[in-house]
């Protein structure tokens, strides 16, 4: 069983035109932490995951998942 936490941080940042540094500053973390999260090299604490979801004003399930997210443009069957 994989313990990888998948996320959509990169997509959410791109949609809102927010840099890693801007997101990190808003969350009070180092900008490299955002990169580690985006690449799946670091799993966030529950507190950080909730803060990220709150920042983007979406439910935490929109940002994080234990299953890979479907690729954009693919249709769910």
PDB file of N, CA, C and O in Angstrom:
ATOM      1  N   UNK A   1       0.847  -1.186   0.000  1.00  0.00           N
ATOM      2  CA  UNK A   1       0.000   0.000   0.000  1.00  0.00           C
ATOM      3  C   UNK A   1       0.890   1.245   0.000  1.00  0.00           C
ATOM      4  O   UNK A   1       1.737   1.416   0.854  1.00  0.00           O
ATOM      5  N   UNK A   2       0.665   2.086  -0.959  1.00  0.00           N
ATOM      6  CA  UNK A   2       1.453   3.312  -1.095  1.00  0.00           C
ATOM      7  C   UNK A   2       0.957   4.378  -0.126  1.00  0.00           C
ATOM      8  O   UNK A   2      -0.239   4.502   0.115  1.00  0.00           O
ATOM      9  N   UNK A   3       1.888   5.127   0.431  1.00  0.00           N
ATOM     10  CA  UNK A   3       1.516   6.209   1.341  1.00  0.00           C
ATOM     11  C   UNK A   3       1.656   7.562   0.657  1.00  0.00           C
ATOM     12  O   UNK A   3       1.723   8.593   1.311  1.00  0.00           O
ATOM     13  N   UNK A   4       1.676   7.556  -0.676  1.00  0.00           N
ATOM     14  CA  UNK A   4       1.793   8.791  -1.436  1.00  0.00           C
ATOM     15  C   UNK A   4       0.519   9.605  -1.310  1.00  0.00           C
ATOM     16  O   UNK A   4      -0.582   9.078  -1.431  1.00  0.00           O
ATOM     17  N   UNK A   5       0.698  10.894  -1.076  1.00  0.00           N
ATOM     18  CA  UNK A   5      -0.420  11.822  -1.057  1.00  0.00           C
ATOM     19  C   UNK A   5      -0.349  12.621  -2.359  1.00  0.00           C
ATOM     20  O   UNK A   5       0.626  13.316  -2.610  1.00  0.00           O
ATOM     21  N   UNK A   6      -1.371  12.478  -3.191  1.00  0.00           N
ATOM     22  CA  UNK A   6      -1.425  13.192  -4.460  1.00  0.00           C
ATOM     23  C   UNK A   6      -2.049  14.566  -4.207  1.00  0.00           C
ATOM     24  O   UNK A   6      -2.885  14.720  -3.310  1.00  0.00           O
ATOM     25  N   UNK A   7      -1.633  15.541  -5.015  1.00  0.00           N
ATOM     26  CA  UNK A   7      -2.192  16.874  -4.799  1.00  0.00           C
ATOM     27  C   UNK A   7      -2.319  17.645  -6.102  1.00  0.00           C
ATOM     28  O   UNK A   7      -1.734  17.277  -7.117  1.00  0.00           O
ATOM     29  N   UNK A   8      -3.097  18.698  -6.028  1.00  0.00           N
ATOM     30  CA  UNK A   8      -3.330  19.589  -7.167  1.00  0.00           C
ATOM     31  C   UNK A   8      -2.802  20.998  -6.887  1.00  0.00           C
ATOM     32  O   UNK A   8      -3.295  21.970  -7.441  1.00  0.00           O
ATOM     33  N   UNK A   9      -1.806  21.111  -6.064  1.00  0.00           N
ATOM     34  CA  UNK A   9      -1.302  22.435  -5.700  1.00  0.00           C
ATOM     35  C   UNK A   9      -0.784  23.177  -6.932  1.00  0.00           C
ATOM     36  O   UNK A   9      -1.092  24.360  -7.122  1.00  0.00           O
ATOM     37  N   UNK A  10      -0.029  22.499  -7.775  1.00  0.00           N
ATOM     38  CA  UNK A  10       0.525  23.146  -8.967  1.00  0.00           C
ATOM     39  C   UNK A  10      -0.596  23.708  -9.839  1.00  0.00           C
ATOM     40  O   UNK A  10      -0.522  24.846 -10.307  1.00  0.00           O
ATOM     41  N   UNK A  11      -1.622  22.909 -10.066  1.00  0.00           N
ATOM     42  CA  UNK A  11      -2.748  23.345 -10.893  1.00  0.00           C
ATOM     43  C   UNK A  11      -3.469  24.542 -10.265  1.00  0.00           C
ATOM     44  O   UNK A  11      -3.786  25.518 -10.951  1.00  0.00           O
ATOM     45  N   UNK A  12      -3.712  24.477  -8.971  1.00  0.00           N
ATOM     46  CA  UNK A  12      -4.405  25.572  -8.288  1.00  0.00           C
ATOM     47  C   UNK A  12      -3.574  26.855  -8.323  1.00  0.00           C
ATOM     48  O   UNK A  12      -4.110  27.945  -8.532  1.00  0.00           O
ATOM     49  N   UNK A  13      -2.273  26.712  -8.144  1.00  0.00           N
ATOM     50  CA  UNK A  13      -1.402  27.897  -8.215  1.00  0.00           C
ATOM     51  C   UNK A  13      -1.432  28.495  -9.607  1.00  0.00           C
ATOM     52  O   UNK A  13      -1.525  29.712  -9.780  1.00  0.00           O
ATOM     53  N   UNK A  14      -1.355  27.638 -10.638  1.00  0.00           N
ATOM     54  CA  UNK A  14      -1.338  28.114 -12.019  1.00  0.00           C
ATOM     55  C   UNK A  14      -2.643  28.830 -12.370  1.00  0.00           C
ATOM     56  O   UNK A  14      -2.621  29.887 -13.009  1.00  0.00           O
ATOM     57  N   UNK A  15      -3.759  28.253 -11.944  1.00  0.00           N
ATOM     58  CA  UNK A  15      -5.060  28.878 -12.217  1.00  0.00           C
ATOM     59  C   UNK A  15      -5.140  30.276 -11.634  1.00  0.00           C
ATOM     60  O   UNK A  15      -5.760  31.163 -12.203  1.00  0.00           O
ATOM     61  N   UNK A  16      -4.531  30.458 -10.487  1.00  0.00           N
ATOM     62  CA  UNK A  16      -4.618  31.737  -9.773  1.00  0.00           C
ATOM     63  C   UNK A  16      -3.389  32.625  -9.977  1.00  0.00           C
ATOM     64  O   UNK A  16      -3.284  33.689  -9.393  1.00  0.00           O
ATOM     65  N   UNK A  17      -2.446  32.120 -10.772  1.00  0.00           N
ATOM     66  CA  UNK A  17      -1.199  32.860 -11.065  1.00  0.00           C
ATOM     67  C   UNK A  17      -0.467  33.264  -9.782  1.00  0.00           C
ATOM     68  O   UNK A  17      -0.102  34.416  -9.577  1.00  0.00           O
ATOM     69  N   UNK A  18      -0.270  32.263  -8.930  1.00  0.00           N
ATOM     70  CA  UNK A  18       0.407  32.458  -7.647  1.00  0.00           C
ATOM     71  C   UNK A  18       1.732  31.704  -7.694  1.00  0.00           C
ATOM     72  O   UNK A  18       1.771  30.530  -8.085  1.00  0.00           O
ATOM     73  N   UNK A  19       2.807  32.361  -7.316  1.00  0.00           N
ATOM     74  CA  UNK A  19       4.114  31.700  -7.305  1.00  0.00           C
ATOM     75  C   UNK A  19       4.236  30.805  -6.065  1.00  0.00           C
ATOM     76  O   UNK A  19       3.476  30.941  -5.105  1.00  0.00           O
ATOM     77  N   UNK A  20       5.220  29.927  -6.104  1.00  0.00           N
ATOM     78  CA  UNK A  20       5.492  29.100  -4.916  1.00  0.00           C
ATOM     79  C   UNK A  20       5.812  29.985  -3.723  1.00  0.00           C
ATOM     80  O   UNK A  20       5.376  29.725  -2.609  1.00  0.00           O
ATOM     81  N   UNK A  21       6.596  31.019  -3.971  1.00  0.00           N
ATOM     82  CA  UNK A  21       6.988  31.913  -2.878  1.00  0.00           C
ATOM     83  C   UNK A  21       5.773  32.635  -2.289  1.00  0.00           C
ATOM     84  O   UNK A  21       5.654  32.763  -1.073  1.00  0.00           O
ATOM     85  N   UNK A  22       4.868  33.103  -3.142  1.00  0.00           N
ATOM     86  CA  UNK A  22       3.671  33.792  -2.649  1.00  0.00           C
ATOM     87  C   UNK A  22       2.817  32.853  -1.789  1.00  0.00           C
ATOM     88  O   UNK A  22       2.332  33.248  -0.725  1.00  0.00           O
ATOM     89  N   UNK A  23       2.646  31.617  -2.259  1.00  0.00           N
ATOM     90  CA  UNK A  23       1.868  30.647  -1.486  1.00  0.00           C
ATOM     91  C   UNK A  23       2.580  30.338  -0.168  1.00  0.00           C
ATOM     92  O   UNK A  23       1.948  30.325   0.894  1.00  0.00           O
ATOM     93  N   UNK A  24       3.874  30.123  -0.230  1.00  0.00           N
ATOM     94  CA  UNK A  24       4.645  29.827   0.984  1.00  0.00           C
ATOM     95  C   UNK A  24       4.541  30.968   1.990  1.00  0.00           C
ATOM     96  O   UNK A  24       4.328  30.726   3.183  1.00  0.00           O
ATOM     97  N   UNK A  25       4.671  32.207   1.521  1.00  0.00           N
ATOM     98  CA  UNK A  25       4.562  33.361   2.420  1.00  0.00           C
ATOM     99  C   UNK A  25       3.191  33.428   3.073  1.00  0.00           C
ATOM    100  O   UNK A  25       3.067  33.702   4.266  1.00  0.00           O
ATOM    101  N   UNK A  26       2.149  33.155   2.295  1.00  0.00           N
ATOM    102  CA  UNK A  26       0.785  33.193   2.830  1.00  0.00           C
ATOM    103  C   UNK A  26       0.561  32.109   3.879  1.00  0.00           C
ATOM    104  O   UNK A  26      -0.208  32.300   4.831  1.00  0.00           O
ATOM    105  N   UNK A  27       1.250  30.981   3.720  1.00  0.00           N
ATOM    106  CA  UNK A  27       1.079  29.846   4.635  1.00  0.00           C
ATOM    107  C   UNK A  27       2.081  29.850   5.781  1.00  0.00           C
ATOM    108  O   UNK A  27       1.953  29.068   6.722  1.00  0.00           O
ATOM    109  N   UNK A  28       3.117  30.679   5.664  1.00  0.00           N
ATOM    110  CA  UNK A  28       4.139  30.719   6.706  1.00  0.00           C
ATOM    111  C   UNK A  28       5.095  29.545   6.658  1.00  0.00           C
ATOM    112  O   UNK A  28       5.586  29.092   7.692  1.00  0.00           O
ATOM    113  N   UNK A  29       5.360  29.043   5.435  1.00  0.00           N
ATOM    114  CA  UNK A  29       6.320  27.952   5.262  1.00  0.00           C
ATOM    115  C   UNK A  29       7.396  28.401   4.286  1.00  0.00           C
ATOM    116  O   UNK A  29       7.250  29.411   3.602  1.00  0.00           O
ATOM    117  N   UNK A  30       8.485  27.636   4.184  1.00  0.00           N
ATOM    118  CA  UNK A  30       9.559  27.940   3.249  1.00  0.00           C
ATOM    119  C   UNK A  30       9.067  27.615   1.834  1.00  0.00           C
ATOM    120  O   UNK A  30       8.347  26.633   1.635  1.00  0.00           O
ATOM    121  N   UNK A  31       9.471  28.407   0.852  1.00  0.00           N
ATOM    122  CA  UNK A  31       8.998  28.178  -0.513  1.00  0.00           C
ATOM    123  C   UNK A  31       9.394  26.803  -1.040  1.00  0.00           C
ATOM    124  O   UNK A  31       8.682  26.212  -1.870  1.00  0.00           O
ATOM    125  N   UNK A  32      10.523  26.257  -0.564  1.00  0.00           N
ATOM    126  CA  UNK A  32      10.920  24.921  -1.011  1.00  0.00           C
ATOM    127  C   UNK A  32       9.936  23.855  -0.528  1.00  0.00           C
ATOM    128  O   UNK A  32       9.773  22.828  -1.184  1.00  0.00           O
ATOM    129  N   UNK A  33       9.272  24.101   0.581  1.00  0.00           N
ATOM    130  CA  UNK A  33       8.260  23.164   1.083  1.00  0.00           C
ATOM    131  C   UNK A  33       7.155  22.997   0.058  1.00  0.00           C
ATOM    132  O   UNK A  33       6.664  21.883  -0.173  1.00  0.00           O
ATOM    133  N   UNK A  34       6.775  24.084  -0.598  1.00  0.00           N
ATOM    134  CA  UNK A  34       5.729  24.012  -1.616  1.00  0.00           C
ATOM    135  C   UNK A  34       6.200  23.129  -2.767  1.00  0.00           C
ATOM    136  O   UNK A  34       5.450  22.287  -3.267  1.00  0.00           O
ATOM    137  N   UNK A  35       7.434  23.284  -3.188  1.00  0.00           N
ATOM    138  CA  UNK A  35       7.985  22.436  -4.239  1.00  0.00           C
ATOM    139  C   UNK A  35       7.994  20.969  -3.846  1.00  0.00           C
ATOM    140  O   UNK A  35       7.627  20.101  -4.643  1.00  0.00           O
ATOM    141  N   UNK A  36       8.411  20.689  -2.622  1.00  0.00           N
ATOM    142  CA  UNK A  36       8.413  19.301  -2.142  1.00  0.00           C
ATOM    143  C   UNK A  36       6.999  18.724  -2.145  1.00  0.00           C
ATOM    144  O   UNK A  36       6.791  17.566  -2.524  1.00  0.00           O
ATOM    145  N   UNK A  37       6.037  19.513  -1.710  1.00  0.00           N
ATOM    146  CA  UNK A  37       4.646  19.064  -1.720  1.00  0.00           C
ATOM    147  C   UNK A  37       4.176  18.775  -3.136  1.00  0.00           C
ATOM    148  O   UNK A  37       3.581  17.721  -3.410  1.00  0.00           O
ATOM    149  N   UNK A  38       4.431  19.714  -4.041  1.00  0.00           N
ATOM    150  CA  UNK A  38       3.968  19.565  -5.421  1.00  0.00           C
ATOM    151  C   UNK A  38       4.553  18.326  -6.084  1.00  0.00           C
ATOM    152  O   UNK A  38       3.873  17.658  -6.864  1.00  0.00           O
ATOM    153  N   UNK A  39       5.790  18.010  -5.806  1.00  0.00           N
ATOM    154  CA  UNK A  39       6.441  16.844  -6.410  1.00  0.00           C
ATOM    155  C   UNK A  39       6.132  15.542  -5.662  1.00  0.00           C
ATOM    156  O   UNK A  39       6.588  14.471  -6.070  1.00  0.00           O
ATOM    157  N   UNK A  40       5.392  15.620  -4.582  1.00  0.00           N
ATOM    158  CA  UNK A  40       5.063  14.423  -3.819  1.00  0.00           C
ATOM    159  C   UNK A  40       6.205  13.908  -2.980  1.00  0.00           C
ATOM    160  O   UNK A  40       6.204  12.767  -2.544  1.00  0.00           O
ATOM    161  N   UNK A  41       7.213  14.751  -2.727  1.00  0.00           N
ATOM    162  CA  UNK A  41       8.371  14.355  -1.925  1.00  0.00           C
ATOM    163  C   UNK A  41       8.129  14.570  -0.435  1.00  0.00           C
ATOM    164  O   UNK A  41       8.950  14.183   0.384  1.00  0.00           O
ATOM    165  N   UNK A  42       7.020  15.201  -0.112  1.00  0.00           N
ATOM    166  CA  UNK A  42       6.698  15.526   1.282  1.00  0.00           C
ATOM    167  C   UNK A  42       5.192  15.476   1.433  1.00  0.00           C
ATOM    168  O   UNK A  42       4.462  16.019   0.605  1.00  0.00           O
ATOM    169  N   UNK A  43       4.727  14.810   2.467  1.00  0.00           N
ATOM    170  CA  UNK A  43       3.294  14.779   2.775  1.00  0.00           C
ATOM    171  C   UNK A  43       3.007  15.807   3.856  1.00  0.00           C
ATOM    172  O   UNK A  43       3.689  15.842   4.879  1.00  0.00           O
ATOM    173  N   UNK A  44       1.998  16.633   3.635  1.00  0.00           N
ATOM    174  CA  UNK A  44       1.720  17.694   4.603  1.00  0.00           C
ATOM    175  C   UNK A  44       1.081  17.155   5.870  1.00  0.00           C
ATOM    176  O   UNK A  44       0.430  16.110   5.853  1.00  0.00           O
ATOM    177  N   UNK A  45       1.262  17.892   6.942  1.00  0.00           N
ATOM    178  CA  UNK A  45       0.502  17.592   8.151  1.00  0.00           C
ATOM    179  C   UNK A  45      -0.967  17.912   7.859  1.00  0.00           C
ATOM    180  O   UNK A  45      -1.279  18.625   6.891  1.00  0.00           O
ATOM    181  N   UNK A  46      -1.843  17.399   8.663  1.00  0.00           N
ATOM    182  CA  UNK A  46      -3.264  17.713   8.502  1.00  0.00           C
ATOM    183  C   UNK A  46      -3.484  19.212   8.611  1.00  0.00           C
ATOM    184  O   UNK A  46      -4.227  19.807   7.821  1.00  0.00           O
ATOM    185  N   UNK A  47      -2.808  19.835   9.544  1.00  0.00           N
ATOM    186  CA  UNK A  47      -2.947  21.281   9.739  1.00  0.00           C
ATOM    187  C   UNK A  47      -2.542  22.043   8.478  1.00  0.00           C
ATOM    188  O   UNK A  47      -3.258  22.940   8.024  1.00  0.00           O
ATOM    189  N   UNK A  48      -1.400  21.684   7.885  1.00  0.00           N
ATOM    190  CA  UNK A  48      -0.946  22.369   6.679  1.00  0.00           C
ATOM    191  C   UNK A  48      -1.894  22.086   5.512  1.00  0.00           C
ATOM    192  O   UNK A  48      -2.212  22.993   4.734  1.00  0.00           O
ATOM    193  N   UNK A  49      -2.353  20.849   5.376  1.00  0.00           N
ATOM    194  CA  UNK A  49      -3.282  20.506   4.298  1.00  0.00           C
ATOM    195  C   UNK A  49      -4.554  21.349   4.399  1.00  0.00           C
ATOM    196  O   UNK A  49      -5.055  21.871   3.397  1.00  0.00           O
ATOM    197  N   UNK A  50      -5.068  21.495   5.601  1.00  0.00           N
ATOM    198  CA  UNK A  50      -6.282  22.301   5.794  1.00  0.00           C
ATOM    199  C   UNK A  50      -6.018  23.774   5.516  1.00  0.00           C
ATOM    200  O   UNK A  50      -6.868  24.467   4.942  1.00  0.00           O
ATOM    201  N   UNK A  51      -4.854  24.265   5.894  1.00  0.00           N
ATOM    202  CA  UNK A  51      -4.504  25.668   5.609  1.00  0.00           C
ATOM    203  C   UNK A  51      -4.389  25.914   4.115  1.00  0.00           C
ATOM    204  O   UNK A  51      -4.818  26.957   3.612  1.00  0.00           O
ATOM    205  N   UNK A  52      -3.826  24.959   3.382  1.00  0.00           N
ATOM    206  CA  UNK A  52      -3.719  25.093   1.923  1.00  0.00           C
ATOM    207  C   UNK A  52      -5.112  25.122   1.298  1.00  0.00           C
ATOM    208  O   UNK A  52      -5.417  25.967   0.455  1.00  0.00           O
ATOM    209  N   UNK A  53      -5.973  24.203   1.710  1.00  0.00           N
ATOM    210  CA  UNK A  53      -7.343  24.173   1.182  1.00  0.00           C
ATOM    211  C   UNK A  53      -8.075  25.473   1.505  1.00  0.00           C
ATOM    212  O   UNK A  53      -8.777  26.031   0.649  1.00  0.00           O
ATOM    213  N   UNK A  54      -7.903  25.971   2.710  1.00  0.00           N
ATOM    214  CA  UNK A  54      -8.539  27.227   3.106  1.00  0.00           C
ATOM    215  C   UNK A  54      -8.010  28.376   2.258  1.00  0.00           C
ATOM    216  O   UNK A  54      -8.781  29.230   1.801  1.00  0.00           O
ATOM    217  N   UNK A  55      -6.717  28.404   2.019  1.00  0.00           N
ATOM    218  CA  UNK A  55      -6.116  29.457   1.192  1.00  0.00           C
ATOM    219  C   UNK A  55      -6.764  29.488  -0.193  1.00  0.00           C
ATOM    220  O   UNK A  55      -7.089  30.551  -0.717  1.00  0.00           O
ATOM    221  N   UNK A  56      -6.957  28.299  -0.791  1.00  0.00           N
ATOM    222  CA  UNK A  56      -7.539  28.227  -2.129  1.00  0.00           C
ATOM    223  C   UNK A  56      -9.075  28.248  -2.104  1.00  0.00           C
ATOM    224  O   UNK A  56      -9.710  28.225  -3.159  1.00  0.00           O
ATOM    225  N   UNK A  57      -9.653  28.262  -0.911  1.00  0.00           N
ATOM    226  CA  UNK A  57     -11.109  28.321  -0.715  1.00  0.00           C
ATOM    227  C   UNK A  57     -11.822  27.138  -1.368  1.00  0.00           C
ATOM    228  O   UNK A  57     -12.835  27.293  -2.063  1.00  0.00           O
ATOM    229  N   UNK A  58     -11.258  25.942  -1.157  1.00  0.00           N
ATOM    230  CA  UNK A  58     -11.836  24.707  -1.669  1.00  0.00           C
ATOM    231  C   UNK A  58     -11.786  23.650  -0.568  1.00  0.00           C
ATOM    232  O   UNK A  58     -10.982  23.757   0.363  1.00  0.00           O
ATOM    233  N   UNK A  59     -12.608  22.607  -0.671  1.00  0.00           N
ATOM    234  CA  UNK A  59     -12.506  21.508   0.292  1.00  0.00           C
ATOM    235  C   UNK A  59     -11.143  20.817   0.166  1.00  0.00           C
ATOM    236  O   UNK A  59     -10.555  20.773  -0.919  1.00  0.00           O
ATOM    237  N   UNK A  60     -10.666  20.278   1.254  1.00  0.00           N
ATOM    238  CA  UNK A  60      -9.348  19.629   1.263  1.00  0.00           C
ATOM    239  C   UNK A  60      -9.276  18.501   0.233  1.00  0.00           C
ATOM    240  O   UNK A  60      -8.225  18.255  -0.354  1.00  0.00           O
ATOM    241  N   UNK A  61     -10.412  17.843  -0.046  1.00  0.00           N
ATOM    242  CA  UNK A  61     -10.435  16.747  -1.015  1.00  0.00           C
ATOM    243  C   UNK A  61     -10.174  17.223  -2.445  1.00  0.00           C
ATOM    244  O   UNK A  61      -9.811  16.436  -3.307  1.00  0.00           O
ATOM    245  N   UNK A  62     -10.358  18.501  -2.703  1.00  0.00           N
ATOM    246  CA  UNK A  62     -10.064  19.060  -4.026  1.00  0.00           C
ATOM    247  C   UNK A  62      -8.557  19.181  -4.216  1.00  0.00           C
ATOM    248  O   UNK A  62      -8.052  19.062  -5.328  1.00  0.00           O
ATOM    249  N   UNK A  63      -7.839  19.389  -3.119  1.00  0.00           N
ATOM    250  CA  UNK A  63      -6.388  19.587  -3.185  1.00  0.00           C
ATOM    251  C   UNK A  63      -5.621  18.285  -3.007  1.00  0.00           C
ATOM    252  O   UNK A  63      -4.637  18.046  -3.709  1.00  0.00           O
ATOM    253  N   UNK A  64      -6.050  17.435  -2.097  1.00  0.00           N
ATOM    254  CA  UNK A  64      -5.296  16.231  -1.734  1.00  0.00           C
ATOM    255  C   UNK A  64      -6.135  14.968  -1.886  1.00  0.00           C
ATOM    256  O   UNK A  64      -7.341  14.974  -1.666  1.00  0.00           O
ATOM    257  N   UNK A  65      -5.439  13.867  -2.239  1.00  0.00           N
ATOM    258  CA  UNK A  65      -6.102  12.574  -2.383  1.00  0.00           C
ATOM    259  C   UNK A  65      -5.092  11.457  -2.149  1.00  0.00           C
ATOM    260  O   UNK A  65      -3.899  11.634  -2.407  1.00  0.00           O
ATOM    261  N   UNK A  66      -5.573  10.316  -1.693  1.00  0.00           N
ATOM    262  CA  UNK A  66      -4.700   9.145  -1.572  1.00  0.00           C
ATOM    263  C   UNK A  66      -4.688   8.361  -2.884  1.00  0.00           C
ATOM    264  O   UNK A  66      -3.869   7.482  -3.068  1.00  0.00           O
ATOM    265  N   UNK A  67      -5.597   8.692  -3.798  1.00  0.00           N
ATOM    266  CA  UNK A  67      -5.639   8.103  -5.143  1.00  0.00           C
ATOM    267  C   UNK A  67      -5.186   9.156  -6.142  1.00  0.00           C
ATOM    268  O   UNK A  67      -5.469  10.340  -5.962  1.00  0.00           O
ATOM    269  N   UNK A  68      -4.536   8.745  -7.232  1.00  0.00           N
ATOM    270  CA  UNK A  68      -4.151   9.731  -8.250  1.00  0.00           C
ATOM    271  C   UNK A  68      -5.387  10.435  -8.809  1.00  0.00           C
ATOM    272  O   UNK A  68      -6.442   9.819  -8.970  1.00  0.00           O
ATOM    273  N   UNK A  69      -5.248  11.714  -9.092  1.00  0.00           N
ATOM    274  CA  UNK A  69      -6.336  12.460  -9.701  1.00  0.00           C
ATOM    275  C   UNK A  69      -6.424  12.074 -11.171  1.00  0.00           C
ATOM    276  O   UNK A  69      -5.403  11.794 -11.810  1.00  0.00           O
ATOM    277  N   UNK A  70      -7.651  12.071 -11.746  1.00  0.00           N
ATOM    278  CA  UNK A  70      -7.742  11.801 -13.190  1.00  0.00           C
ATOM    279  C   UNK A  70      -7.037  12.904 -13.972  1.00  0.00           C
ATOM    280  O   UNK A  70      -7.003  14.056 -13.533  1.00  0.00           O
ATOM    281  N   UNK A  71      -6.488  12.557 -15.100  1.00  0.00           N
ATOM    282  CA  UNK A  71      -5.819  13.545 -15.934  1.00  0.00           C
ATOM    283  C   UNK A  71      -6.850  14.502 -16.493  1.00  0.00           C
ATOM    284  O   UNK A  71      -7.975  14.103 -16.794  1.00  0.00           O
ATOM    285  N   UNK A  72      -6.475  15.750 -16.627  1.00  0.00           N
ATOM    286  CA  UNK A  72      -7.371  16.745 -17.193  1.00  0.00           C
ATOM    287  C   UNK A  72      -7.732  16.342 -18.612  1.00  0.00           C
ATOM    288  O   UNK A  72      -6.894  15.890 -19.377  1.00  0.00           O
ATOM    289  N   UNK A  73      -9.003  16.490 -18.954  1.00  0.00           N
ATOM    290  CA  UNK A  73      -9.462  16.126 -20.289  1.00  0.00           C
ATOM    291  C   UNK A  73      -9.896  14.681 -20.405  1.00  0.00           C
ATOM    292  O   UNK A  73     -10.492  14.301 -21.401  1.00  0.00           O
ATOM    293  N   UNK A  74      -9.605  13.863 -19.395  1.00  0.00           N
ATOM    294  CA  UNK A  74     -10.067  12.467 -19.457  1.00  0.00           C
ATOM    295  C   UNK A  74     -11.479  12.412 -18.893  1.00  0.00           C
ATOM    296  O   UNK A  74     -11.838  13.132 -17.968  1.00  0.00           O
ATOM    297  N   UNK A  75     -12.283  11.575 -19.495  1.00  0.00           N
ATOM    298  CA  UNK A  75     -13.662  11.455 -19.062  1.00  0.00           C
ATOM    299  C   UNK A  75     -13.799  10.305 -18.082  1.00  0.00           C
ATOM    300  O   UNK A  75     -13.262   9.226 -18.299  1.00  0.00           O
ATOM    301  N   UNK A  76     -14.544  10.567 -17.024  1.00  0.00           N
ATOM    302  CA  UNK A  76     -14.840   9.495 -16.061  1.00  0.00           C
ATOM    303  C   UNK A  76     -15.932   8.617 -16.647  1.00  0.00           C
ATOM    304  O   UNK A  76     -16.885   9.089 -17.246  1.00  0.00           O
ATOM    305  N   UNK A  77     -15.781   7.312 -16.477  1.00  0.00           N
ATOM    306  CA  UNK A  77     -16.768   6.388 -17.017  1.00  0.00           C
ATOM    307  C   UNK A  77     -17.705   5.964 -15.932  1.00  0.00           C
ATOM    308  O   UNK A  77     -17.408   5.771 -14.828  1.00  0.00           O
TER     309      UNK A  77
END
